[in-house]
Coordinates of C-alpha atoms in Angstrom, one line a residue:
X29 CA 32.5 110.1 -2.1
X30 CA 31.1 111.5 -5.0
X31 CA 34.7 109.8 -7.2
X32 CA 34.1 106.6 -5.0
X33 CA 30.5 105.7 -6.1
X34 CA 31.1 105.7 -10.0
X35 CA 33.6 103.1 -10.0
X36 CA 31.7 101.0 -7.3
X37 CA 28.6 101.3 -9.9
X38 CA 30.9 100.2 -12.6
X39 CA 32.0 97.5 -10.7
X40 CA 28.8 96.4 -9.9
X41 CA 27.5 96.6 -13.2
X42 CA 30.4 94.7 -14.5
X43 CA 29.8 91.9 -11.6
X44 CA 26.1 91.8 -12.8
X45 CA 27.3 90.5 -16.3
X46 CA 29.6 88.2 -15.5
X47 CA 28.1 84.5 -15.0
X48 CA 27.2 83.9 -11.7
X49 CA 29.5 80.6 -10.8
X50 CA 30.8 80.0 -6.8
X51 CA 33.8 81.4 -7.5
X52 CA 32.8 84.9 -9.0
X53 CA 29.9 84.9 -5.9
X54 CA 32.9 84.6 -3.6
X55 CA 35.2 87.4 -5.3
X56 CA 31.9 89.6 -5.5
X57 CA 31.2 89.2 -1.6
X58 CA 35.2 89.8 -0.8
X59 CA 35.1 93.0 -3.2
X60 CA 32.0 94.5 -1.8
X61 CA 33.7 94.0 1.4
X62 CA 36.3 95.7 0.3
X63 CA 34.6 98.7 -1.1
X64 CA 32.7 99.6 2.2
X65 CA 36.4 99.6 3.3
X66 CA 37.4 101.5 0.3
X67 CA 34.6 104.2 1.9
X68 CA 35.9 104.6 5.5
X69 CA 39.2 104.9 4.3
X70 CA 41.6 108.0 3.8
X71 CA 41.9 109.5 -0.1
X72 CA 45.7 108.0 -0.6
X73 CA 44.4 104.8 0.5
X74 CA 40.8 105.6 -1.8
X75 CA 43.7 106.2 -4.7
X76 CA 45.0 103.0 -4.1
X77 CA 42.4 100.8 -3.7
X78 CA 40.6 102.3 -6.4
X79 CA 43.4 101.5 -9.0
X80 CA 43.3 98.4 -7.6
X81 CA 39.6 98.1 -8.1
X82 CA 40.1 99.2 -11.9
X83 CA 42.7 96.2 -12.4
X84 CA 40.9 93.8 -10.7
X85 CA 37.9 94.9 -13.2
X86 CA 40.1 95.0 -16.2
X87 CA 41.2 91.8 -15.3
X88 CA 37.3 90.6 -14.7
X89 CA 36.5 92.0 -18.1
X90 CA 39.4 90.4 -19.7
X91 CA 38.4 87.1 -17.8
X92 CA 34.7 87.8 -19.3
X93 CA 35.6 88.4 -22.4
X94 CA 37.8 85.0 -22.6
X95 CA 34.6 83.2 -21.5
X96 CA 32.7 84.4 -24.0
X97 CA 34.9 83.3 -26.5
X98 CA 34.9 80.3 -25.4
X99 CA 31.3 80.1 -24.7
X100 CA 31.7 81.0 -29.0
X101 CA 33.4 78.4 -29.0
X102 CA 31.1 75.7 -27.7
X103 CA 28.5 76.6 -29.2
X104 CA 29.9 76.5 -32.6
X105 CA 30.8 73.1 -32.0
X106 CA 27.3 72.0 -30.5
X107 CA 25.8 73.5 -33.4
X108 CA 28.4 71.2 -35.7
X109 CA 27.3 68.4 -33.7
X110 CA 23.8 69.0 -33.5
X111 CA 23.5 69.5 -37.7
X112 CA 26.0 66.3 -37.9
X113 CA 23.4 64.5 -35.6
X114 CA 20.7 65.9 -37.7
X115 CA 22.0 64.8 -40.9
X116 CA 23.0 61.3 -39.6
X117 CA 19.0 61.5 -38.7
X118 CA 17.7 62.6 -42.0
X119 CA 20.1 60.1 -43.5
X120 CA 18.8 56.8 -41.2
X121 CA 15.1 57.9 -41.3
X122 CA 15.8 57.3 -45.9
X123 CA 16.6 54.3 -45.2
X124 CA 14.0 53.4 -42.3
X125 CA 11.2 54.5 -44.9
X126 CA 13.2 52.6 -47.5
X127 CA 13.6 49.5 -45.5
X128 CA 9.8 49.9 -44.4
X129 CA 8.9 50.2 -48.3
X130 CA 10.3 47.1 -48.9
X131 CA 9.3 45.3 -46.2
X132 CA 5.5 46.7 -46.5
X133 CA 5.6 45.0 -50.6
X134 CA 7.1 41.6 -48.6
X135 CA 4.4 42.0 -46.3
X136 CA 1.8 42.6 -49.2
X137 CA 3.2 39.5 -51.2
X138 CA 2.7 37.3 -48.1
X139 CA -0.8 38.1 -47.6
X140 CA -1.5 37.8 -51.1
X141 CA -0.2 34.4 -50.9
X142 CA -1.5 33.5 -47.8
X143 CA -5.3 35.0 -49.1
X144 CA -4.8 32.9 -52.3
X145 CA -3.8 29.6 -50.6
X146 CA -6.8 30.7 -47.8
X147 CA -9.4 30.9 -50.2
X148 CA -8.5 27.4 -51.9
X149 CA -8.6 26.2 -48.1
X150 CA -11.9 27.6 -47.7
X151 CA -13.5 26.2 -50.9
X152 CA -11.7 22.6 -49.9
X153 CA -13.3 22.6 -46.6
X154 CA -17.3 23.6 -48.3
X155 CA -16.4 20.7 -50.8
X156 CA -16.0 19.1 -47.7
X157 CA -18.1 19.8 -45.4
X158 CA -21.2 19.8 -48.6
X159 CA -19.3 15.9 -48.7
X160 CA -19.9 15.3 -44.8
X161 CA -23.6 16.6 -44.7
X162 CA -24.6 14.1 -47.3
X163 CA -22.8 11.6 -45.9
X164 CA -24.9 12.4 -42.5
X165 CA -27.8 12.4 -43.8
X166 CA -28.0 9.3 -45.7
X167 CA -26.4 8.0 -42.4
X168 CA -29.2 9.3 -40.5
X169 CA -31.9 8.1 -43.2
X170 CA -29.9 4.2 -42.7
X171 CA -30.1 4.7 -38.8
X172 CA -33.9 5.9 -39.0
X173 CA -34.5 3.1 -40.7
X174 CA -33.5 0.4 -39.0
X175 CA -34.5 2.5 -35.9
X176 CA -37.7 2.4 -36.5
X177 CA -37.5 -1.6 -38.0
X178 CA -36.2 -2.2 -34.2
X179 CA -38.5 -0.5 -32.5
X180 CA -41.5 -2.7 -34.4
X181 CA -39.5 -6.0 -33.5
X182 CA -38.9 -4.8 -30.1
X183 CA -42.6 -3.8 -29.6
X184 CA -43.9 -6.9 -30.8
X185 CA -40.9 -9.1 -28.5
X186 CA -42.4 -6.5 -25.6
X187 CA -45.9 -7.6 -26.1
X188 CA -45.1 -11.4 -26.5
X189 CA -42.9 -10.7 -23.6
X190 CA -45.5 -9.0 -21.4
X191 CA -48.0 -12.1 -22.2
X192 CA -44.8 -14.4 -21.0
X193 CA -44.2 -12.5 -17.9
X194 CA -48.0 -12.2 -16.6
X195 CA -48.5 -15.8 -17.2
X196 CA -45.5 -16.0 -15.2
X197 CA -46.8 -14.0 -12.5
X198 CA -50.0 -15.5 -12.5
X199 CA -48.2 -19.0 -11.7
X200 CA -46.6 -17.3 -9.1
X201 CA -49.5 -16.2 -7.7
X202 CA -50.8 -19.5 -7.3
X203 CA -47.9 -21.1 -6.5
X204 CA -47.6 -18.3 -3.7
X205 CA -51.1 -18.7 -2.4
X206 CA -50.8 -22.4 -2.5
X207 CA -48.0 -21.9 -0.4
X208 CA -49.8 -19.5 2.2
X209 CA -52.1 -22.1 2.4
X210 CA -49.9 -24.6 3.6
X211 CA -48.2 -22.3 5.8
X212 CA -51.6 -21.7 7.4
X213 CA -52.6 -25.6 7.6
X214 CA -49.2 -26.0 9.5
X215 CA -49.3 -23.3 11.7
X216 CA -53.0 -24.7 12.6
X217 CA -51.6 -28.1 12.7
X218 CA -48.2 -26.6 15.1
X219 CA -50.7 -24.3 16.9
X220 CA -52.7 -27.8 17.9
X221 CA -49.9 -30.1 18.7
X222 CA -48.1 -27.6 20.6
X223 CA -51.4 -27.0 22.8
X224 CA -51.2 -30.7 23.4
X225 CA -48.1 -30.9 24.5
X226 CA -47.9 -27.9 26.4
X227 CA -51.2 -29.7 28.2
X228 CA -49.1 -32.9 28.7
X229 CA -46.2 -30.6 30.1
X230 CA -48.6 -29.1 32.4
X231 CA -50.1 -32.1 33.6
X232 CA -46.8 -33.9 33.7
X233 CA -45.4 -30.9 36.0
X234 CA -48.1 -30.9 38.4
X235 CA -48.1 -35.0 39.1
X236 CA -44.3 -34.3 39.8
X237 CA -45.4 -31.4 42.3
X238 CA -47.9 -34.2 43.4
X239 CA -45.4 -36.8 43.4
X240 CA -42.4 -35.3 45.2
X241 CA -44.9 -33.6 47.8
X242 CA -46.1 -37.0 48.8
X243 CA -42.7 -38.0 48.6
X244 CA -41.3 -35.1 50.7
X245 CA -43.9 -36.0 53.8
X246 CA -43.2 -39.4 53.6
X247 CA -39.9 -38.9 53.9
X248 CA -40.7 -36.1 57.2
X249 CA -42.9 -39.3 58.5
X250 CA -39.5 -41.3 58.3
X251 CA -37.3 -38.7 59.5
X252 CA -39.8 -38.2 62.9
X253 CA -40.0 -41.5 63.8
X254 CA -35.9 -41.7 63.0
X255 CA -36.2 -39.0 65.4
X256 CA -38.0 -40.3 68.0
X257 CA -36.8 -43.9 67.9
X258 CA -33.3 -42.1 68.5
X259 CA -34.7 -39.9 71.3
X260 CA -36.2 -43.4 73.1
X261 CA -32.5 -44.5 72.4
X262 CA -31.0 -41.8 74.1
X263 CA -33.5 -41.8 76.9
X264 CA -32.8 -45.2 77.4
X265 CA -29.1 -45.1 77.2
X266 CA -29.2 -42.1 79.7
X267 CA -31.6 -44.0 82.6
X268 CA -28.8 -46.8 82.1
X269 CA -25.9 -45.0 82.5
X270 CA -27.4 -43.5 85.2
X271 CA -27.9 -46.7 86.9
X272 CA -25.1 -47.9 86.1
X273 CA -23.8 -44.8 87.7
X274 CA -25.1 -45.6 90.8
X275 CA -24.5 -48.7 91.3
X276 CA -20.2 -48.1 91.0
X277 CA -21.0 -44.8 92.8
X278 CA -22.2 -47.7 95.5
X279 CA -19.9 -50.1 95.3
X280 CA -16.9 -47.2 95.4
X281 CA -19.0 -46.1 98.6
X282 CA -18.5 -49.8 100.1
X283 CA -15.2 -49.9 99.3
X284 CA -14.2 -47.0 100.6
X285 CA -15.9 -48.3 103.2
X286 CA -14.8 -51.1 103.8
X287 CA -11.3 -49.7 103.5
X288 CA -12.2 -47.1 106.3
X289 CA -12.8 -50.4 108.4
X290 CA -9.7 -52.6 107.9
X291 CA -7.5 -49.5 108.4
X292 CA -6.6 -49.3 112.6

């Protein structure tokens, strides 16, 4: 045990350096494995499987070291790309800062030219606007003016007009209370003739009540003795039918009668 265990240390050391990709997990697991075997087993097959062991880590080693190289390798040429990169920076940020130089004196020459032009636009506009505020106010001075010179004619048209319309309204007036006059006078007059009339309608309406209530028992009188001249009439008629009845009733007796007799 005591030969066993210093190899399986170097082994495990070795392992421990080597980069830990899938594949060298994998191979570490199977040789562990294999070296608890390497334990239990006999000292021929401890002999063997140790020299086997030492290949397999001379071969690891040799692997490692190839890596490494190549990892050497890499790196070198990141490095060559990274101070490439870096000089292709250095060399594009001269000419940003160059291309910004220039454009920052274009950029000055602009707004010098555009505060020149500004400040000719600016003393344009006081000439004109000192141009528009006299205009304004002699403007305002002529509207005042004639303003005010309207105002006078148009109080003075007011107060002639004023005197125009009350005299107007005053005709009104009369002419309005003549007329409520006259309305009164025929109302009164209307008033008056319509009491007369509705008098005559009155008195016209009760001599028809008069007239057809005579009329309406004269004709009753009429119609009673019609009546009673037609019950006399029927009366009369009646006794002679009856007697009239009598006498056939009479002679049929006799007949009859005298039938009876001539008959054997």
């Amino acid at each position: 045990m005591s030969m066993i265990n210093p190899g399986a240390s170097n082994v495990m050391s070795t392992m421990g350096k080597m980069s830990q990709s899938p594949a060298a997990v994998i191979r570490m697991q199977n040789l562990s494995e294999r070296i608890r075997d390497f334990q239990n087993a006999s000292k021929s097959e401890r002999d063997q499987i140790r020299t086997e062991i030492e290949r397999n880590v001379k071969r690891l080693e040799d692997q490692q070291q190839k890596q490494q190289l190549g990892d050497r390798n890499a790196f070198s040429q990141i490095k060559e790309a990274m101070s490439t990169t870096q000089d292709a920076i250095a060399t594009q940020k001269a000419q940003r800062e160059i291309l910004d130089e220039k454009k920052t004196k274009e950029i000055q020459v602009i707004e010098s030219s555009v505060t020149v032009e500004f400040n000719i636009e600016r003393q344009h506009r006081k000439e004109l606007d000192q141009k528009l505020t006299k205009f304004v106010e002699e403007r305002y001075q002529t509207l005042k003016t004639e303003i005010d010179k309207e105002r006078i004619s148009r109080d003075q048209g007011a107060e002639q007009q004023r005197v125009e319309v009350n005299g107007t309204c005053q005709e009104m007036l009369q002419e309005l209370e003549q007329d409520r006059k006259f309305r009164d006078d025929e109302m009164q007059r209307i008033e008056k003739y319509m009491t007369v009339e509705c008098q005559k309608l009155r008195d016209g309406i009760q001599e028809e009540q008069r007239t057809r209530v005579e009329a309406t028992d004269q004709l009753y009188n009429k119609l009673t003795e019609v009546v009673k001249d037609l019950q006399n009439k029927i009366k009369a008629e009646r006794e002679d039918r009856e007697q009239t009845e009598d006498g056939l009733l009479q002679l049929l007796e006799q007949t009859c009668k005298k039938v009876e007799e001539a008959m054997p």
